mmCIF file of C-alpha atoms in Angstrom:
data_model
loop_
_atom_site.group_PDB
_atom_site.id
_atom_site.type_symbol
_atom_site.label_atom_id
_atom_site.label_comp_id
_atom_site.label_asym_id
_atom_site.label_seq_id
_atom_site.Cartn_x
_atom_site.Cartn_y
_atom_site.Cartn_z
ATOM 1 C CA MET D 1 -20.985 56.284 61.923
ATOM 2 C CA LYS D 2 -21.653 54.768 58.539
ATOM 3 C CA LYS D 3 -18.001 54.186 57.916
ATOM 4 C CA VAL D 4 -17.710 52.318 61.240
ATOM 5 C CA VAL D 5 -20.709 50.171 60.426
ATOM 6 C CA MET D 6 -19.344 49.377 57.003
ATOM 7 C CA SER D 7 -15.895 48.543 58.371
ATOM 8 C CA LEU D 8 -17.485 46.231 60.999
ATOM 9 C CA GLY D 9 -19.504 44.579 58.204
ATOM 10 C CA LEU D 10 -16.517 43.967 56.004
ATOM 11 C CA GLY D 11 -14.593 42.539 58.894
ATOM 12 C CA LEU D 12 -17.398 40.207 59.715
ATOM 13 C CA MET D 13 -17.638 38.996 56.181
ATOM 14 C CA ALA D 14 -13.863 38.345 56.048
ATOM 15 C CA THR D 15 -13.907 36.388 59.292
ATOM 16 C CA LEU D 16 -16.891 34.305 58.016
ATOM 17 C CA PHE D 17 -15.056 33.691 54.741
ATOM 18 C CA VAL D 18 -11.886 32.551 56.460
ATOM 19 C CA ALA D 19 -13.894 30.351 58.780
ATOM 20 C CA GLY D 20 -15.733 28.853 55.822
ATOM 21 C CA GLN D 21 -12.455 28.213 54.072
ATOM 22 C CA GLN D 22 -10.928 26.563 57.153
ATOM 23 C CA SER D 23 -14.071 24.382 57.564
ATOM 24 C CA LYS D 24 -13.432 22.673 54.298
ATOM 25 C CA PRO D 25 -11.027 19.724 54.041
ATOM 26 C CA PHE D 26 -7.515 20.626 52.894
ATOM 27 C CA ILE D 27 -5.109 18.091 51.577
ATOM 28 C CA LYS D 28 -1.414 18.770 52.195
ATOM 29 C CA PHE D 29 1.381 16.453 51.066
ATOM 30 C CA SER D 30 4.835 16.448 52.800
ATOM 31 C CA GLU D 31 6.244 16.219 49.305
ATOM 32 C CA THR D 32 4.769 15.800 45.747
ATOM 33 C CA VAL D 33 7.770 14.348 43.904
ATOM 34 C CA HIS D 34 9.898 11.261 44.885
ATOM 35 C CA ASP D 35 12.992 10.086 43.113
ATOM 36 C CA PHE D 36 13.715 6.425 43.492
ATOM 37 C CA GLY D 37 17.159 6.837 42.185
ATOM 38 C CA ASP D 38 18.771 3.761 40.580
ATOM 39 C CA ILE D 39 16.693 0.612 40.978
ATOM 40 C CA LYS D 40 17.608 -2.826 39.751
ATOM 41 C CA GLU D 41 15.200 -4.548 37.323
ATOM 42 C CA GLU D 42 15.678 -7.855 39.025
ATOM 43 C CA ALA D 43 14.717 -6.335 42.405
ATOM 44 C CA GLY D 44 11.106 -6.262 41.352
ATOM 45 C CA ARG D 45 8.457 -3.819 42.303
ATOM 46 C CA THR D 46 9.463 -0.834 44.455
ATOM 47 C CA ALA D 47 6.991 1.404 46.365
ATOM 48 C CA TYR D 48 6.901 4.789 48.085
ATOM 49 C CA SER D 49 4.131 6.326 50.317
ATOM 50 C CA PHE D 50 3.389 9.992 50.006
ATOM 51 C CA GLU D 51 2.208 11.222 53.436
ATOM 52 C CA LEU D 52 -0.608 13.797 53.615
ATOM 53 C CA THR D 53 -2.373 15.753 56.367
ATOM 54 C CA ASN D 54 -5.883 17.101 56.401
ATOM 55 C CA SER D 55 -5.299 20.686 57.552
ATOM 56 C CA GLY D 56 -8.928 21.645 56.927
ATOM 57 C CA GLY D 57 -11.927 21.607 59.276
ATOM 58 C CA GLN D 58 -13.924 18.751 57.593
ATOM 59 C CA PRO D 59 -13.186 15.073 56.970
ATOM 60 C CA LEU D 60 -11.034 14.524 53.819
ATOM 61 C CA VAL D 61 -12.269 11.804 51.385
ATOM 62 C CA ILE D 62 -9.962 10.575 48.616
ATOM 63 C CA HIS D 63 -12.237 9.619 45.728
ATOM 64 C CA ASN D 64 -9.825 8.124 43.349
ATOM 65 C CA VAL D 65 -6.083 7.862 42.472
ATOM 66 C CA THR D 66 -4.986 7.146 38.914
ATOM 67 C CA ALA D 67 -1.562 6.507 37.429
ATOM 68 C CA SER D 68 -0.285 7.737 34.034
ATOM 69 C CA CYS D 69 0.631 4.192 33.014
ATOM 70 C CA GLY D 70 -0.035 0.541 33.839
ATOM 71 C CA CYS D 71 3.511 0.172 35.264
ATOM 72 C CA THR D 72 2.456 2.125 38.427
ATOM 73 C CA ALA D 73 -0.055 0.675 40.847
ATOM 74 C CA PRO D 74 -1.561 3.243 43.305
ATOM 75 C CA ASP D 75 -3.103 2.665 46.787
ATOM 76 C CA TRP D 76 -4.485 5.184 49.248
ATOM 77 C CA SER D 77 -6.229 5.832 52.497
ATOM 78 C CA ARG D 78 -9.790 4.419 51.875
ATOM 79 C CA THR D 79 -11.472 5.820 55.018
ATOM 80 C CA PRO D 80 -12.344 9.542 55.722
ATOM 81 C CA ILE D 81 -9.321 11.445 57.284
ATOM 82 C CA PRO D 82 -10.439 13.661 60.060
ATOM 83 C CA PRO D 83 -9.213 17.299 60.590
ATOM 84 C CA ARG D 84 -5.473 17.242 61.464
ATOM 85 C CA GLY D 85 -5.534 13.554 60.622
ATOM 86 C CA LYS D 86 -2.895 11.844 58.428
ATOM 87 C CA GLY D 87 -3.184 9.552 55.429
ATOM 88 C CA PHE D 88 -1.156 8.299 52.486
ATOM 89 C CA VAL D 89 -1.004 7.691 48.776
ATOM 90 C CA LYS D 90 1.220 4.846 47.805
ATOM 91 C CA ALA D 91 2.871 4.361 44.418
ATOM 92 C CA THR D 92 4.276 1.004 43.348
ATOM 93 C CA TYR D 93 6.472 0.918 40.234
ATOM 94 C CA ASP D 94 7.128 -2.269 38.252
ATOM 95 C CA PRO D 95 10.525 -2.086 36.536
ATOM 96 C CA ALA D 96 10.149 -5.433 34.691
ATOM 97 C CA ASN D 97 11.128 -4.913 31.022
ATOM 98 C CA ARG D 98 11.352 -1.145 31.487
ATOM 99 C CA PRO D 99 15.071 -0.292 31.473
ATOM 100 C CA GLY D 100 16.227 3.333 31.712
ATOM 101 C CA PRO D 101 14.833 6.511 33.186
ATOM 102 C CA PHE D 102 11.183 6.933 34.056
ATOM 103 C CA ASN D 103 8.918 9.864 35.027
ATOM 104 C CA LYS D 104 5.416 8.976 35.956
ATOM 105 C CA THR D 105 2.535 10.908 37.451
ATOM 106 C CA ILE D 106 -0.167 10.000 39.931
ATOM 107 C CA THR D 107 -3.429 12.153 40.054
ATOM 108 C CA VAL D 108 -5.210 12.329 43.371
ATOM 109 C CA ALA D 109 -8.938 13.337 43.323
ATOM 110 C CA SER D 110 -10.613 14.200 46.578
ATOM 111 C CA ASN D 111 -13.245 16.501 48.262
ATOM 112 C CA ALA D 112 -10.560 18.938 49.324
ATOM 113 C CA GLN D 113 -10.456 22.550 48.469
ATOM 114 C CA GLU D 114 -7.822 21.701 45.848
ATOM 115 C CA SER D 115 -9.792 18.751 44.367
ATOM 116 C CA SER D 116 -7.027 17.408 42.195
ATOM 117 C CA VAL D 117 -3.292 17.064 43.122
ATOM 118 C CA ILE D 118 -0.559 15.570 40.928
ATOM 119 C CA LEU D 119 2.193 13.559 42.448
ATOM 120 C CA ARG D 120 5.300 12.418 40.572
ATOM 121 C CA ILE D 121 7.737 9.560 40.778
ATOM 122 C CA THR D 122 11.057 9.422 38.945
ATOM 123 C CA GLY D 123 14.035 7.118 38.771
ATOM 124 C CA ASN D 124 16.236 5.029 36.582
ATOM 125 C CA VAL D 125 15.987 1.285 35.979
ATOM 126 C CA ILE D 126 19.264 -0.605 35.723
ATOM 127 C CA PRO D 127 18.538 -3.524 33.295
ATOM 128 C CA ARG D 128 19.148 -7.030 34.525
ATOM 129 C CA ALA D 129 21.685 -9.201 32.727
ATOM 130 C CA LYS D 130 20.026 -11.087 29.941
ATOM 131 C CA THR D 131 19.792 -14.866 30.133
ATOM 132 C CA VAL D 132 20.101 -17.331 27.315
ATOM 133 C CA GLU D 133 16.316 -17.606 27.464
ATOM 134 C CA ASP D 134 15.964 -13.887 27.009
ATOM 135 C CA ILE D 135 18.316 -13.759 23.942
ATOM 136 C CA TYR D 136 17.048 -16.965 22.372
ATOM 137 C CA PRO D 137 13.289 -17.128 23.433
ATOM 138 C CA LYS D 138 12.193 -19.810 20.909
ATOM 139 C CA ALA D 139 12.870 -23.283 22.432
ATOM 140 C CA MET D 140 13.042 -26.377 20.300
ATOM 141 C CA GLY D 141 14.457 -28.861 22.866
ATOM 142 C CA ALA D 142 18.159 -28.300 23.371
ATOM 143 C CA LEU D 143 18.117 -25.842 20.477
ATOM 144 C CA ARG D 144 17.008 -22.257 21.020
ATOM 145 C CA LEU D 145 16.412 -19.605 18.350
ATOM 146 C CA LYS D 146 16.249 -15.856 18.540
ATOM 147 C CA ALA D 147 12.715 -16.047 17.038
ATOM 148 C CA GLY D 148 10.172 -18.520 15.720
ATOM 149 C CA HIS D 149 9.546 -16.453 12.677
ATOM 150 C CA LEU D 150 11.941 -15.245 9.951
ATOM 151 C CA SER D 151 10.707 -12.242 7.970
ATOM 152 C CA MET D 152 12.136 -11.508 4.508
ATOM 153 C CA THR D 153 10.104 -8.275 4.383
ATOM 154 C CA ARG D 154 9.959 -7.068 0.701
ATOM 155 C CA VAL D 155 11.304 -9.186 -2.087
ATOM 156 C CA ALA D 156 11.237 -7.937 -5.731
ATOM 157 C CA PRO D 157 9.951 -10.330 -8.366
ATOM 158 C CA GLY D 158 12.547 -12.540 -9.915
ATOM 159 C CA THR D 159 15.134 -11.764 -7.230
ATOM 160 C CA GLN D 160 16.641 -13.534 -4.208
ATOM 161 C CA LYS D 161 16.930 -12.376 -0.623
ATOM 162 C CA VAL D 162 18.913 -13.829 2.211
ATOM 163 C CA GLU D 163 18.135 -13.467 6.045
ATOM 164 C CA ARG D 164 19.730 -15.074 8.981
ATOM 165 C CA LEU D 165 18.475 -16.250 12.256
ATOM 166 C CA GLU D 166 20.807 -16.846 15.259
ATOM 167 C CA MET D 167 20.674 -20.138 17.292
ATOM 168 C CA ILE D 168 22.418 -21.915 20.238
ATOM 169 C CA ASN D 169 22.796 -25.346 21.594
ATOM 170 C CA THR D 170 21.962 -25.178 25.321
ATOM 171 C CA SER D 171 22.780 -28.826 26.088
ATOM 172 C CA ASP D 172 25.965 -30.558 27.113
ATOM 173 C CA LYS D 173 25.948 -32.716 23.967
ATOM 174 C CA PRO D 174 26.388 -31.877 20.321
ATOM 175 C CA ILE D 175 23.230 -31.671 18.230
ATOM 176 C CA LYS D 176 22.625 -31.912 14.488
ATOM 177 C CA ILE D 177 20.282 -29.426 12.751
ATOM 178 C CA SER D 178 18.285 -30.221 9.538
ATOM 179 C CA PHE D 179 15.069 -29.162 8.009
ATOM 180 C CA GLU D 180 11.885 -30.744 6.668
ATOM 181 C CA ARG D 181 8.931 -29.653 4.370
ATOM 182 C CA VAL D 182 11.019 -26.862 2.756
ATOM 183 C CA PRO D 183 9.352 -25.434 -0.409
ATOM 184 C CA ALA D 184 11.238 -25.175 -3.720
ATOM 185 C CA HIS D 185 11.513 -21.419 -3.528
ATOM 186 C CA LEU D 186 13.199 -21.495 -0.009
ATOM 187 C CA THR D 187 16.719 -22.741 0.893
ATOM 188 C CA LEU D 188 17.616 -23.230 4.580
ATOM 189 C CA VAL D 189 21.184 -24.006 5.727
ATOM 190 C CA ALA D 190 22.331 -24.514 9.314
ATOM 191 C CA GLN D 191 25.835 -23.047 9.933
ATOM 192 C CA PRO D 192 27.324 -25.155 11.463
ATOM 193 C CA ALA D 193 25.090 -28.170 10.797
ATOM 194 C CA GLU D 194 26.315 -29.737 14.066
ATOM 195 C CA LEU D 195 26.451 -27.507 17.067
ATOM 196 C CA LYS D 196 28.778 -28.214 19.894
ATOM 197 C CA PRO D 197 27.575 -27.824 23.446
ATOM 198 C CA GLN D 198 26.810 -24.157 24.281
ATOM 199 C CA GLU D 199 27.908 -23.220 20.613
ATOM 200 C CA THR D 200 26.081 -20.559 18.618
ATOM 201 C CA GLY D 201 25.327 -20.563 14.970
ATOM 202 C CA VAL D 202 22.941 -19.189 12.335
ATOM 203 C CA ILE D 203 20.144 -20.478 10.110
ATOM 204 C CA THR D 204 20.664 -18.892 6.666
ATOM 205 C CA ALA D 205 17.405 -18.608 4.627
ATOM 206 C CA THR D 206 17.337 -17.754 0.862
ATOM 207 C CA PHE D 207 14.072 -16.728 -0.659
ATOM 208 C CA ASP D 208 13.962 -17.129 -4.433
ATOM 209 C CA ALA D 209 11.008 -15.147 -5.767
ATOM 210 C CA SER D 210 11.599 -16.428 -9.329
ATOM 211 C CA LYS D 211 10.417 -19.883 -8.111
ATOM 212 C CA LYS D 212 7.407 -18.607 -6.284
ATOM 213 C CA ASN D 213 4.608 -17.757 -8.712
ATOM 214 C CA ASP D 214 2.830 -15.417 -6.341
ATOM 215 C CA TRP D 215 2.341 -11.773 -5.341
ATOM 216 C CA GLY D 216 1.873 -9.949 -2.068
ATOM 217 C CA PHE D 217 2.336 -11.525 1.403
ATOM 218 C CA VAL D 218 3.263 -15.122 1.460
ATOM 219 C CA SER D 219 4.183 -17.377 4.396
ATOM 220 C CA ASP D 220 5.553 -20.903 4.690
ATOM 221 C CA MET D 221 5.876 -23.171 7.699
ATOM 222 C CA VAL D 222 8.899 -25.529 7.847
ATOM 223 C CA PHE D 223 10.087 -27.977 10.499
ATOM 224 C CA VAL D 224 13.490 -27.809 12.232
ATOM 225 C CA LEU D 225 14.808 -31.223 13.044
ATOM 226 C CA VAL D 226 17.033 -31.654 16.139
ATOM 227 C CA ASP D 227 19.062 -34.877 15.689
ATOM 228 C CA GLY D 228 16.535 -35.986 13.078
ATOM 229 C CA VAL D 229 13.588 -35.639 15.405
ATOM 230 C CA LYS D 230 10.568 -33.580 14.456
ATOM 231 C CA ASP D 231 8.450 -32.047 17.177
ATOM 232 C CA MET D 232 5.176 -31.166 15.472
ATOM 233 C CA ASN D 233 4.184 -28.718 18.225
ATOM 234 C CA ASN D 234 7.376 -26.891 19.050
ATOM 235 C CA ASN D 235 9.818 -27.147 16.049
ATOM 236 C CA ARG D 236 7.980 -25.145 13.509
ATOM 237 C CA LEU D 237 9.614 -22.095 11.955
ATOM 238 C CA SER D 238 7.583 -19.669 9.768
ATOM 239 C CA VAL D 239 9.199 -17.748 6.909
ATOM 240 C CA SER D 240 7.327 -14.889 5.293
ATOM 241 C CA ALA D 241 7.891 -12.390 2.506
ATOM 242 C CA THR D 242 6.078 -9.767 0.594
ATOM 243 C CA ILE D 243 6.647 -10.072 -3.264
ATOM 244 C CA GLU D 244 6.101 -6.729 -4.813
ATOM 245 C CA GLU D 245 7.921 -4.580 -7.358
ATOM 246 C CA ASP D 246 10.306 -1.878 -6.209
ATOM 247 C CA TYR D 247 8.515 1.298 -7.302
ATOM 248 C CA SER D 248 10.901 3.569 -5.436
ATOM 249 C CA VAL D 249 13.335 3.378 -8.467
ATOM 250 C CA LEU D 250 10.708 5.036 -10.825
ATOM 251 C CA THR D 251 11.443 8.504 -12.098
ATOM 252 C CA PRO D 252 8.792 11.318 -11.775
ATOM 253 C CA GLN D 253 8.151 10.951 -15.571
ATOM 254 C CA GLU D 254 7.561 7.150 -15.168
ATOM 255 C CA LEU D 255 5.202 7.745 -12.194
ATOM 256 C CA ALA D 256 3.273 10.333 -14.220
ATOM 257 C CA SER D 257 2.740 7.838 -16.997
ATOM 258 C CA ALA D 258 1.923 4.846 -14.749
ATOM 259 C CA PRO D 259 -1.310 3.053 -14.360
ATOM 260 C CA LYS D 260 -3.701 3.917 -11.556
ATOM 261 C CA ALA D 261 -6.361 1.741 -9.874
ATOM 262 C CA GLU D 262 -9.563 3.453 -8.899
ATOM 263 C CA PHE D 263 -12.385 1.558 -7.115
ATOM 264 C CA ALA D 264 -15.844 2.907 -7.093
ATOM 265 C CA ASP D 265 -16.125 1.648 -3.473
ATOM 266 C CA LYS D 266 -13.746 -0.229 -1.168
ATOM 267 C CA SER D 267 -16.270 -1.287 1.480
ATOM 268 C CA PHE D 268 -19.883 -2.612 1.397
ATOM 269 C CA ASN D 269 -22.343 -3.503 4.053
ATOM 270 C CA PHE D 270 -24.777 -6.400 3.237
ATOM 271 C CA GLY D 271 -26.809 -5.373 6.205
ATOM 272 C CA GLN D 272 -28.821 -8.075 8.038
ATOM 273 C CA ILE D 273 -28.977 -11.501 6.324
ATOM 274 C CA LYS D 274 -30.401 -14.839 7.281
ATOM 275 C CA GLU D 275 -27.897 -17.571 8.182
ATOM 276 C CA GLY D 276 -27.379 -19.983 5.265
ATOM 277 C CA THR D 277 -28.018 -17.514 2.485
ATOM 278 C CA LYS D 278 -25.406 -16.365 -0.081
ATOM 279 C CA VAL D 279 -25.008 -12.694 -1.047
ATOM 280 C CA THR D 280 -22.846 -10.981 -3.648
ATOM 281 C CA HIS D 281 -21.420 -7.600 -4.411
ATOM 282 C CA ASN D 282 -19.446 -6.288 -7.369
ATOM 283 C CA TYR D 283 -16.561 -3.942 -6.741
ATOM 284 C CA GLU D 284 -16.002 -1.770 -9.770
ATOM 285 C CA LEU D 285 -12.375 -1.153 -10.759
ATOM 286 C CA LYS D 286 -11.224 1.406 -13.359
ATOM 287 C CA ASN D 287 -7.747 2.253 -14.745
ATOM 288 C CA VAL D 288 -7.503 6.039 -14.579
ATOM 289 C CA GLY D 289 -3.844 6.089 -15.286
ATOM 290 C CA LYS D 290 -1.864 6.496 -18.490
ATOM 291 C CA SER D 291 -0.644 2.969 -19.095
ATOM 292 C CA ASN D 292 -1.923 -0.643 -18.826
ATOM 293 C CA LEU D 293 -3.107 -1.742 -15.411
ATOM 294 C CA ILE D 294 -2.244 -5.326 -14.574
ATOM 295 C CA ILE D 295 -4.200 -7.196 -11.928
ATOM 296 C CA ARG D 296 -1.583 -9.375 -10.331
ATOM 297 C CA LYS D 297 -3.729 -11.259 -7.767
ATOM 298 C CA VAL D 298 -7.130 -11.379 -6.112
ATOM 299 C CA LYS D 299 -7.440 -13.251 -2.793
ATOM 300 C CA ALA D 300 -10.172 -13.545 -0.223
ATOM 301 C CA SER D 301 -9.338 -13.791 3.468
ATOM 302 C CA CYS D 302 -12.061 -16.179 4.361
ATOM 303 C CA GLY D 303 -14.358 -18.975 3.055
ATOM 304 C CA CYS D 304 -16.055 -16.344 0.880
ATOM 305 C CA THR D 305 -15.409 -16.419 -2.842
ATOM 306 C CA ALA D 306 -13.659 -13.516 -4.732
ATOM 307 C CA VAL D 307 -14.316 -14.252 -8.473
ATOM 308 C CA GLN D 308 -11.401 -13.313 -10.802
ATOM 309 C CA PRO D 309 -12.312 -10.306 -12.982
ATOM 310 C CA ALA D 310 -13.175 -10.812 -16.569
ATOM 311 C CA LYS D 311 -10.051 -8.785 -17.555
ATOM 312 C CA MET D 312 -6.674 -9.022 -15.870
ATOM 313 C CA MET D 313 -5.269 -6.152 -17.824
ATOM 314 C CA LEU D 314 -7.053 -2.928 -18.202
ATOM 315 C CA ALA D 315 -6.026 -0.271 -20.881
ATOM 316 C CA PRO D 316 -6.215 3.360 -19.803
ATOM 317 C CA GLY D 317 -9.886 4.304 -19.206
ATOM 318 C CA GLU D 318 -11.136 0.616 -19.160
ATOM 319 C CA SER D 319 -13.091 -0.957 -16.309
ATOM 320 C CA THR D 320 -13.915 -4.342 -14.849
ATOM 321 C CA SER D 321 -15.514 -5.758 -11.746
ATOM 322 C CA ILE D 322 -14.510 -8.095 -8.962
ATOM 323 C CA LYS D 323 -17.375 -10.184 -7.573
ATOM 324 C CA ALA D 324 -17.449 -11.031 -3.883
ATOM 325 C CA GLU D 325 -19.732 -13.838 -2.815
ATOM 326 C CA PHE D 326 -20.358 -14.457 0.972
ATOM 327 C CA ASP D 327 -21.840 -17.750 2.158
ATOM 328 C CA SER D 328 -23.283 -17.184 5.592
ATOM 329 C CA LYS D 329 -23.759 -20.958 6.266
ATOM 330 C CA GLY D 330 -22.611 -21.802 9.719
ATOM 331 C CA ARG D 331 -21.936 -18.176 10.632
ATOM 332 C CA THR D 332 -23.850 -15.862 13.002
ATOM 333 C CA GLY D 333 -23.324 -12.469 14.368
ATOM 334 C CA ARG D 334 -21.364 -9.596 12.872
ATOM 335 C CA GLN D 335 -19.133 -10.610 9.987
ATOM 336 C CA SER D 336 -16.264 -8.666 8.514
ATOM 337 C CA LYS D 337 -14.187 -10.021 5.609
ATOM 338 C CA GLY D 338 -11.598 -8.746 3.203
ATOM 339 C CA ILE D 339 -10.363 -9.209 -0.310
ATOM 340 C CA THR D 340 -6.835 -8.301 -1.234
ATOM 341 C CA VAL D 341 -6.277 -6.947 -4.826
ATOM 342 C CA ILE D 342 -2.695 -6.535 -6.122
ATOM 343 C CA THR D 343 -1.912 -4.563 -9.215
ATOM 344 C CA ASN D 344 1.003 -2.653 -10.811
ATOM 345 C CA ASP D 345 -0.270 0.677 -9.610
ATOM 346 C CA PRO D 346 2.919 2.124 -8.097
ATOM 347 C CA THR D 347 1.059 4.467 -5.712
ATOM 348 C CA ALA D 348 -1.273 1.714 -4.259
ATOM 349 C CA SER D 349 -0.116 -1.679 -5.349
ATOM 350 C CA THR D 350 -2.191 -3.451 -2.682
ATOM 351 C CA THR D 351 -5.787 -2.649 -1.962
ATOM 352 C CA ILE D 352 -8.022 -4.217 0.607
ATOM 353 C CA LEU D 353 -11.684 -4.437 -0.161
ATOM 354 C CA GLN D 354 -13.967 -5.047 2.801
ATOM 355 C CA PHE D 355 -17.608 -6.076 3.325
ATOM 356 C CA THR D 356 -19.625 -6.603 6.499
ATOM 357 C CA ALA D 357 -22.846 -8.356 7.375
ATOM 358 C CA GLU D 358 -25.082 -9.108 10.363
ATOM 359 C CA VAL D 359 -26.012 -12.786 10.184
ATOM 360 C CA VAL D 360 -29.117 -13.835 12.120
ATOM 361 C CA LYS D 361 -30.721 -17.268 12.543
#
């Protein structure tokens, strides 16, 4: 008799459990992966709706749908889906500037028994044919350049470096190319100097570090003249370089006997200061290397003042200080400034010293 009662009890519990499970919302997708196949970039956004069914016994509510990247915009059924009712989760993929294969996920969060479901979209974007505007994005009237900035990257002291920038004449008339406000350490040559209609050419830039008495990152702004006309707003070309020694050629023995710059602190917080006051801080620098440390350059990034150290060359074991003075006049709120220190330390030739302050009226 006890066995019969126990069997009936277990059967009732199982029935109640199954009924309880069926009473909950249950999200069921017809598919969880969709392959768009090949799509053309110029065709624009493409979308697919994943169909779902609530096979549970209570209304299904989709709380949120998130995509794994900003290239996918999701949408979904916003109202509760009744039992045996249908809904959707829509994924829209933007192929613009995203050539090649893609594999993205969409996470669906709901009140279903399985509270989180991951959907996936895949495909391959066939890139559109590039236009002249794509290849030469910098417009200077009829002249277009591949960039508005020409970077020399690293240039060793006393050496020259050459870089080239491609250009094209997009008009139906020949145009002449020349330059203005070119500094002595920079040479610019247009090849050819006169471009025929739709003809391409190059601007050859030569940076002569021996004529530039400077260290670290330097930048110049020159004007490109088209048929002798200077457009102050559009025809500016920036040329930059970082002048530093090539320490990669040093032997292990030379590195072991090199100078080494050690700062007691590289950042300082002045805390809260009243607008209009001046505050100062001394950054202590010591040469802990085995040969003379040369301070090449000290430059502040703002209207604050970085005082040159008393010594520009430190023997091994010697120290000096770099004074930073911050004038808070005309400034309010949180301030963050930097001072660049360039030395002949081969392991850290450039050091950025920082200071912060909260300026109040």
